Amino acid sequence: MNRRVVATSIVDAVAEDLRVRLYAAEFPGGTAFTEAEVASTYEVARPTAKAAIEKVVAEGLLVRGAHKTARVPELGPEDVRDIYLTRAYLETEVLRRLAENRAVPETAVQANREIAQAVNANDPMRIVEPDMRFHTSLIDALGSARTSRMYGSLVSEVRMCMAQVQGRGLLDPKLICDEHDEILRLIQQGEADSVAVLLDEHLARARERLVEAVGGTPGPEADTPPRVRAGG
Amino acid sequence: MNRRVVATSIVDAVAEDLRVRLYAAEFPGGTAFTEAEVASTYEVARPTAKAAIEKVVAEGLLVRGAHKTARVPELGPEDVRDIYLTRAYLETEVLRRLAENRAVPETAVQANREIAQAVNANDPMRIVEPDMRFHTSLIDALGSARTSRMYGSLVSEVRMCMAQVQGRGLLDPKLICDEHDEILRLIQQGEADSVAVLLDEHLARARERLVEAVGGTPGPEADTPPRVRAGG
DNA sequence: AATTCATATATTGTCATACAAGTATTCATG
DNA sequence: CATGAATACTTGTATGACAATATATGAATT
């Protein structure tokens, strides 16, 4: 057997805890993170705190300008749109390729099973984590380290959005679950084009709901299919 | 008018120069960059050098494990495939969307013009830069900051590949130029599916050529630099 | 002779401290 | 009320130091 151990440095540990707390919606958008504050909070030296902050900034979970204090980003409608559009660019193509191989990852099936359980239990907040896992496991099924890494950075931004809207902006869990099932079915049947269209709609709906939740006006693409197939 | 100014810190300046030198193929794969070396090279303090190195590591242009010296990555066939596959995932979908809007960016047209000039001048190495620019400008045309950022990180890895193979692995410049023209034509005509297929072939050809070029180098698991690998 | 073990050196991780430089804020002035 | 100067706060960089870990070297053991 091949056990894996991680020896995390102090910088990494601080950065990781910052991530966790940011995901947990502990701080509203705009909250400042002074190097000195972080240093005293974790009882580390300021250079250590600085390094941790800069790591998190590099991931986009905090923002900072030169000589300015790092802050929790206030994600506006443009950010939400950009995040979800980028998700769509990456994810539709990945799903096409999965469909071409008719490769249905078991982890995705399992994740949607958990969503179904949350639906039955009528507990909408509990679908967030398995929903992320559903999409991530589809990406990971390709086996491309770089694709997975990129998608991971998007997922972390999505979590930041979720943290900021605090449960507002959630969609009908039943609908989500059913569409996931349909996505898996289309992959199984090799329907690349159909799965791309469906995912696009799936993400567009979530996107426009989130845009609304952060104070933007819903776009026109919420009900009309954004992808127009141009015939040859 | 809206001028933009950048005030780069010393850390950023050092990191940028490291990037430039890495792109310039100044160091073969496996070259070590100790913090002390970098510090004395640029006449800065070690923490400053450390921060610069870690920035570059975060971008994937250097690799380093805990307590280990940062090194120029030795990109093996798997890395090259992964980089180019990820490129394809992102770029084919972006081109689909451009085609749907029949949006042909002028910057891409201009870049391919420069490639054509290099072809006429019979100077294959001069097509590398405009080729990158051609593809990047297509991505940027979407106007998605996150998509552009992601693609940028891939481009920097591609440049690292180019640096390592030192001109080996180049394709016929005329073919590249013609295919670029065809891509632009298909976008103009809204042929989303066709442009996706063509780009896939375009990238696959470059990919396999590069894989070939790095295939002769020492194996992916060889962490000792020179001639450990005799004929198998 | 080959392998293992122990020592020495090199390198990184973290810290404390210090000062310069840039930001933000306050307050006085016109 | 707007402008500008003085102030406090924060970040950028540097120096030096020590601990922890990794790599290399050489000795001891089987």
XYZ file of C-alpha atoms (C1' of nucleotides) in Angstrom:
524
model
C 0.000 0.000 0.000
C 1.134 3.508 -0.721
C 0.321 5.992 1.996
C 0.738 9.616 1.388
C 1.819 12.073 4.023
C 1.949 15.820 3.876
C 4.302 17.923 5.976
C 2.777 21.359 5.775
C 4.830 24.387 6.608
C 3.552 27.101 8.900
C 2.929 29.375 5.951
C 0.826 26.704 4.279
C -1.061 26.003 7.484
C -1.942 29.663 7.935
C -2.913 29.987 4.281
C -5.092 26.896 4.539
C -6.880 28.175 7.616
C -7.493 31.479 5.899
C -9.035 29.607 2.995
C -11.281 27.605 5.287
C -12.472 30.686 7.083
C -13.058 32.529 3.822
C -15.100 29.639 2.469
C -17.071 29.566 5.698
C -18.388 33.033 4.961
C -16.872 34.267 8.194
C -16.011 37.622 6.678
C -18.154 39.867 4.487
C -16.751 41.300 1.291
C -14.344 44.153 1.864
C -12.992 42.841 5.149
C -9.340 43.849 5.577
C -6.563 41.422 6.452
C -3.586 43.311 7.792
C -0.308 41.418 7.879
C 0.085 42.378 11.521
C -3.423 41.171 12.329
C -2.893 37.799 10.713
C 0.493 37.518 12.380
C -0.889 38.099 15.860
C -3.972 35.946 15.222
C -1.860 32.903 14.448
C 1.060 33.936 16.640
C 3.536 33.940 13.793
C 6.005 36.521 12.547
C 4.843 39.124 10.095
C 6.901 37.781 7.155
C 5.211 34.426 7.690
C 1.789 36.036 7.709
C 2.739 38.030 4.647
C 3.723 34.903 2.736
C 0.461 33.192 3.677
C -1.594 36.205 2.609
C 0.219 36.402 -0.694
C -0.466 32.763 -1.383
C -4.158 33.297 -0.852
C -4.036 36.464 -2.936
C -2.418 34.500 -5.764
C -5.440 32.205 -5.733
C -7.834 35.127 -5.957
C -9.448 34.533 -2.565
C -8.091 37.849 -1.358
C -7.253 40.921 -3.391
C -4.602 43.500 -2.769
C -2.900 46.335 -4.561
C 0.645 47.548 -4.088
C 1.163 48.856 -0.568
C -2.481 48.247 0.192
C -4.137 45.970 2.686
C -5.410 42.626 1.461
C -9.194 42.463 1.428
C -11.944 39.986 0.845
C -13.059 40.658 -2.733
C -16.519 42.017 -3.289
C -17.699 39.881 -6.141
C -19.954 41.878 -8.389
C -22.209 40.733 -11.215
C -19.335 40.949 -13.710
C -17.192 38.670 -11.582
C -19.940 36.115 -11.168
C -20.602 36.122 -14.898
C -16.928 35.799 -15.700
C -16.445 32.942 -13.266
C -19.406 30.995 -14.583
C -18.650 31.696 -18.231
C -15.109 30.441 -17.743
C -16.524 27.391 -15.998
C -18.752 26.832 -18.980
C -15.922 27.166 -21.503
C -13.867 24.563 -19.731
C -16.592 22.242 -18.602
C -18.662 21.956 -21.777
C -15.635 20.891 -23.742
C -14.599 18.377 -21.088
C -18.086 16.904 -21.113
C -17.968 16.624 -24.882
C -14.811 14.579 -24.617
C -16.236 12.413 -21.869
C -19.283 11.798 -24.013
C -17.081 10.834 -26.940
C -15.596 8.115 -24.743
C -18.925 7.363 -23.074
C -17.008 7.652 -19.807
C -19.308 8.105 -16.816
C -17.214 8.550 -13.668
C -18.527 6.600 -10.686
C -17.609 9.445 -8.335
C -20.027 11.731 -10.156
C -22.806 9.174 -9.871
C -22.143 8.864 -6.153
C -22.105 12.634 -5.680
C -25.490 12.994 -7.326
C -26.821 10.214 -5.112
C -25.914 12.347 -2.120
C -27.649 15.301 -3.707
C -30.756 13.180 -4.085
C -30.604 12.342 -0.398
C -30.345 16.022 0.494
C -33.349 16.695 -1.728
C -35.380 14.055 0.092
C -34.251 15.427 3.427
C -35.352 18.877 2.211
C -32.044 20.422 3.229
C -30.994 22.744 0.362
C -27.738 23.914 1.932
C -26.398 20.389 2.060
C -26.403 20.038 -1.700
C -23.665 22.648 -2.175
C -20.756 20.388 -1.333
C -21.830 17.316 -3.336
C -22.779 19.619 -6.213
C -19.209 20.896 -6.337
C -17.998 17.335 -6.104
C -20.230 16.263 -8.964
C -18.760 18.803 -11.340
C -15.203 18.407 -10.099
C -15.276 14.652 -10.496
C -16.364 15.027 -14.115
C -13.350 17.225 -14.773
C -11.008 14.949 -12.856
C -12.243 11.978 -14.862
C -10.250 13.283 -17.802
C -7.021 12.689 -15.913
C -5.472 16.007 -16.928
C -3.595 17.489 -13.988
C -3.595 20.993 -15.433
C -7.229 20.971 -16.391
C -8.133 19.833 -12.896
C -5.948 22.479 -11.316
C -7.528 25.225 -13.363
C -11.009 24.057 -12.633
C -10.095 23.881 -8.975
C -9.214 27.554 -8.951
C -12.603 28.324 -10.460
C -14.340 26.170 -7.880
C -12.690 28.083 -5.085
C -14.006 31.300 -6.556
C -17.463 29.812 -6.811
C -17.251 28.946 -3.127
C -16.378 32.552 -2.399
C -19.497 33.615 -4.253
C -21.569 31.185 -2.252
C -20.043 32.489 0.945
C -20.952 36.049 0.029
C -24.538 35.409 -0.925
C -25.060 33.240 2.152
C -27.604 30.825 0.770
C -29.472 33.343 -1.327
C -29.176 32.415 -4.955
C -29.802 28.729 -4.499
C -31.812 26.954 -7.158
C -34.401 24.232 -6.879
C -32.405 21.207 -5.642
C -34.696 18.779 -7.369
C -34.078 20.432 -10.718
C -30.324 20.348 -10.186
C -30.402 16.694 -9.305
C -32.499 15.768 -12.316
C -30.288 17.712 -14.701
C -27.220 16.007 -13.313
C -28.827 12.662 -14.009
C -29.623 13.776 -17.514
C -26.036 14.928 -18.032
C -24.732 11.541 -16.971
C -27.204 9.818 -19.242
C -26.156 11.896 -22.254
C -22.501 11.148 -21.560
C -23.300 7.469 -21.407
C -25.024 7.678 -24.758
C -22.234 9.640 -26.376
C -24.366 12.697 -27.113
C -21.568 15.263 -27.080
C -23.511 18.160 -28.544
C -26.559 17.626 -26.363
C -24.557 17.376 -23.171
C -22.759 20.613 -24.044
C -26.038 22.432 -24.560
C -27.581 21.049 -21.392
C -24.583 21.920 -19.248
C -24.563 25.392 -20.697
C -28.156 25.904 -19.641
C -27.486 24.303 -16.271
C -24.650 26.717 -15.574
C -26.432 29.694 -17.098
C -29.340 29.241 -14.723
C -27.082 29.051 -11.691
C -25.130 31.999 -12.982
C -28.076 34.319 -13.474
C -29.483 33.354 -10.095
C -26.177 34.259 -8.458
C -25.909 37.472 -10.444
C -29.281 38.426 -9.085
C -28.191 37.555 -5.561
C -25.164 39.849 -5.742
C -27.262 42.720 -6.945
C -26.961 42.538 -10.699
C -29.680 42.537 -13.263
C -30.409 39.194 -14.830
C -29.090 38.795 -18.331
C -31.044 37.786 -21.406
C -29.368 34.413 -21.568
C -31.232 32.928 -18.648
C -34.148 31.539 -20.633
C -32.941 31.544 -24.212
C -30.337 28.925 -25.120
C -27.049 30.808 -25.350
C -25.498 28.423 -27.806
C -26.793 28.648 -31.299
C -25.775 25.797 -33.486
C -24.588 27.214 -36.740
C -25.276 24.733 -39.450
C -22.815 24.035 -42.237
C -7.269 59.428 -22.165
C -6.457 56.745 -19.685
C -2.805 55.978 -19.221
C -1.689 53.075 -17.197
C 1.405 52.977 -15.062
C 2.982 50.089 -13.216
C 5.139 50.397 -10.136
C 6.883 47.057 -9.824
C 8.393 46.009 -6.564
C 11.859 44.472 -6.340
C 10.361 41.026 -5.835
C 8.319 41.417 -8.998
C 11.296 42.710 -10.921
C 13.412 39.729 -9.920
C 10.582 37.316 -10.700
C 10.089 38.931 -14.087
C 13.756 38.649 -14.965
C 13.751 35.004 -13.943
C 10.813 34.451 -16.256
C 12.553 36.145 -19.142
C 15.682 34.106 -18.654
C 13.726 30.890 -18.349
C 11.849 31.640 -21.566
C 15.137 32.422 -23.255
C 16.237 28.828 -22.746
C 19.199 30.049 -20.764
C 19.047 27.064 -18.428
C 18.570 23.387 -19.263
C 15.967 21.351 -17.415
C 17.048 20.407 -13.917
C 19.064 23.563 -13.286
C 18.963 24.493 -9.599
C 18.071 27.947 -8.300
C 19.074 28.306 -4.671
C 17.770 31.266 -2.781
C 21.282 32.400 -1.938
C 22.354 32.264 -5.587
C 19.426 34.330 -6.776
C 19.947 36.755 -3.905
C 23.574 37.384 -4.771
C 22.895 37.461 -8.530
C 20.449 40.324 -8.169
C 22.089 41.797 -5.068
C 18.969 41.499 -2.954
C 18.288 39.968 0.436
C 17.504 36.274 0.615
C 13.868 36.737 1.688
C 13.388 38.893 -1.389
C 14.907 36.235 -3.607
C 12.800 33.621 -1.868
C 9.603 35.524 -2.547
C 10.528 35.936 -6.213
C 11.328 32.249 -6.569
C 8.061 31.262 -4.946
C 6.144 33.470 -7.323
C 7.733 31.784 -10.289
C 7.160 28.382 -8.707
C 3.481 29.222 -8.296
C 3.312 29.745 -12.045
C 4.889 26.386 -12.746
C 8.029 27.793 -14.376
C 10.100 26.353 -11.559
C 9.354 23.361 -9.379
C 10.301 22.793 -5.790
C 9.447 20.455 -2.963
C 9.504 21.219 0.742
C 12.999 22.078 1.864
C 14.297 21.401 -1.584
C 15.980 23.654 -4.086
C 13.854 25.132 -6.850
C 14.683 23.642 -10.228
C 13.849 24.138 -13.859
C 11.245 21.451 -14.589
C 12.147 18.676 -16.971
C 9.065 18.524 -19.128
C 8.462 14.974 -20.263
C 6.068 13.638 -22.877
C 3.247 13.406 -20.319
C 3.662 17.074 -19.430
C 3.670 18.154 -23.047
C 0.541 16.119 -23.758
C -1.197 17.488 -20.699
C -0.333 21.058 -21.545
C -1.541 20.759 -25.115
C -4.664 18.797 -24.233
C -5.625 21.443 -21.697
C -4.972 24.067 -24.332
C -7.259 22.211 -26.662
C -10.051 21.898 -24.099
C -10.053 25.604 -23.463
C -9.320 26.861 -26.916
C -11.705 24.760 -28.989
C -14.624 25.893 -26.887
C -13.556 29.508 -27.068
C -13.312 29.257 -30.834
C -16.775 27.735 -30.977
C -18.156 30.740 -29.163
C -16.259 33.178 -31.342
C -17.627 31.423 -34.397
C -21.154 31.684 -33.032
C -20.693 35.442 -32.896
C -18.698 35.470 -36.125
C -16.178 37.545 -34.202
C -12.808 37.688 -35.926
C -10.369 39.692 -33.777
C -8.228 42.096 -35.755
C -5.225 41.338 -33.531
C -5.306 37.712 -34.632
C -5.412 38.731 -38.282
C -2.439 40.999 -37.728
C -0.499 38.269 -35.902
C -0.965 35.858 -38.774
C 0.171 38.536 -41.194
C 3.446 38.655 -39.316
C 3.681 34.886 -39.500
C 3.244 35.122 -43.249
C 6.115 37.593 -43.404
C 8.327 35.228 -41.416
C 7.360 32.445 -43.822
C 8.388 34.559 -46.798
C 11.616 35.509 -45.063
C 12.215 31.805 -44.468
C 12.921 32.407 -40.781
C 11.100 29.646 -38.825
C 12.137 30.816 -35.365
C 10.471 34.161 -35.899
C 7.036 32.612 -36.114
C 7.029 31.470 -32.482
C 6.151 34.810 -30.960
C 3.392 35.820 -33.411
C 2.027 32.285 -33.230
C 1.566 32.658 -29.479
C 0.040 36.051 -30.075
C -2.363 34.646 -32.656
C -3.785 32.119 -30.229
C -3.735 34.440 -27.237
C -5.572 37.177 -29.096
C -8.338 34.731 -29.988
C -8.771 33.912 -26.308
C -8.590 37.536 -25.259
C -11.244 38.425 -27.803
C -13.811 36.811 -25.549
C -13.195 39.458 -22.910
C -13.148 37.005 -20.030
C -10.421 37.986 -17.581
C -10.297 34.562 -15.967
C -10.224 32.656 -19.213
C -7.389 34.842 -20.445
C -5.473 34.383 -17.204
C -5.763 30.625 -17.372
C -4.729 30.496 -20.964
C -1.803 32.718 -20.123
C -0.505 30.233 -17.616
C -0.687 27.545 -20.281
C 1.134 29.742 -22.757
C 3.962 30.237 -20.308
C 4.305 26.492 -19.979
C 4.320 26.130 -23.745
C 7.149 28.638 -23.875
C 9.049 26.545 -21.366
C 8.620 23.553 -23.662
C 9.905 25.576 -26.592
C 12.876 26.675 -24.538
C 13.744 23.106 -23.667
C 13.531 21.698 -27.166
C 15.491 24.634 -28.569
C 13.942 24.838 -31.992
C 13.564 21.122 -32.477
C 9.903 20.266 -32.771
C 8.971 23.092 -35.062
C 6.409 22.456 -37.750
C 6.181 23.684 -41.300
C 5.565 27.436 -40.947
C 3.602 27.600 -44.184
C 1.179 24.958 -42.930
C 0.692 26.794 -39.646
C 0.012 30.052 -41.421
C -2.493 28.499 -43.799
C -4.341 26.738 -40.992
C -4.564 29.987 -39.061
C -6.136 31.622 -42.064
C -8.590 28.775 -42.367
C -9.455 29.082 -38.663
C -10.197 32.751 -39.078
C -12.292 32.020 -42.150
C -14.353 29.413 -40.320
C -14.946 31.794 -37.435
C -16.092 34.435 -39.866
C -18.535 32.001 -41.406
C -19.853 30.814 -38.071
C -18.746 27.205 -38.540
C -18.383 26.349 -34.859
C -18.019 22.599 -35.235
C -15.583 22.820 -38.099
C -13.344 25.318 -36.371
C -13.278 23.104 -33.292
C -12.178 20.111 -35.324
C -9.570 22.062 -37.240
C -8.070 23.588 -34.127
C -7.950 20.177 -32.509
C -5.915 18.838 -35.414
C -3.772 21.949 -35.469
C -2.861 21.548 -31.811
C -2.550 17.766 -32.007
C 0.053 18.059 -34.714
C 2.106 20.557 -32.729
C 1.670 18.415 -29.638
C 2.951 15.194 -31.143
C 5.843 16.977 -32.745
C 6.833 18.381 -29.360
C 6.317 15.043 -27.639
C 8.711 13.582 -30.127
C 11.210 16.335 -29.455
C 11.222 15.744 -25.699
C 11.034 11.962 -26.078
C 14.760 11.676 -26.659
C 15.665 13.393 -23.426
C 16.340 11.388 -20.241
C 13.303 9.648 -18.775
C 10.720 11.452 -16.659
C 11.821 9.764 -13.456
C 15.511 10.566 -13.834
C 16.232 13.097 -11.109
C 19.969 12.847 -11.468
C 21.012 15.247 -14.208
C 23.501 13.707 -16.647
C 23.823 10.474 -18.588
C 22.270 8.114 -16.037
C 20.334 6.518 -18.802
C 22.255 4.306 -21.132
C 20.635 2.604 -24.063
C 17.631 0.614 -22.936
C 32.381 -5.047 -2.084
C 28.071 -3.339 -1.098
C 25.014 -1.540 2.185
C 23.989 0.908 6.119
C 24.906 4.358 9.398
C 26.671 8.628 11.135
C 28.634 12.999 10.514
C 29.287 17.419 8.121
C 27.781 20.808 5.001
C 24.404 23.205 2.333
C 19.884 24.885 2.002
C 15.539 26.115 3.373
C 11.928 27.654 7.055
C 10.958 30.784 10.477
C 11.805 34.430 13.406
C 12.905 39.209 15.489
C 13.920 43.622 14.349
C 14.593 47.727 11.818
C 13.880 51.334 8.656
C 12.242 53.311 4.298
C 8.418 54.234 1.474
C 3.812 54.459 0.398
C -1.451 55.168 2.032
C -4.978 56.810 4.563
C -6.611 60.026 7.871
C -6.874 64.116 10.409
C -6.623 68.699 10.925
C -5.435 73.340 10.015
C -5.622 76.853 6.591
C -7.147 79.647 2.746
C -15.789 73.852 1.145
C -11.567 72.756 -1.014
C -6.693 72.428 -0.501
C -2.590 71.079 1.532
C 0.395 69.624 5.351
C 1.219 66.715 9.350
C 0.346 62.279 11.401
C -0.401 57.396 12.107
C -0.845 53.062 9.885
C 0.655 49.644 6.674
C 3.512 47.537 3.515
C 8.281 46.656 1.116
C 12.818 45.449 1.891
C 16.864 44.427 4.460
C 19.971 42.194 8.000
C 21.067 38.708 10.880
C 20.205 34.659 13.302
C 18.882 29.977 14.476
C 16.376 25.604 13.815
C 14.936 21.951 10.790
C 15.648 19.411 6.858
C 18.156 17.633 2.844
C 22.344 16.291 0.442
C 26.926 14.732 0.326
C 30.820 12.568 2.394
C 33.082 9.181 4.761
C 33.251 5.357 8.264
C 31.589 1.095 10.018
C 29.257 -3.250 9.490
C 27.756 -7.393 7.280
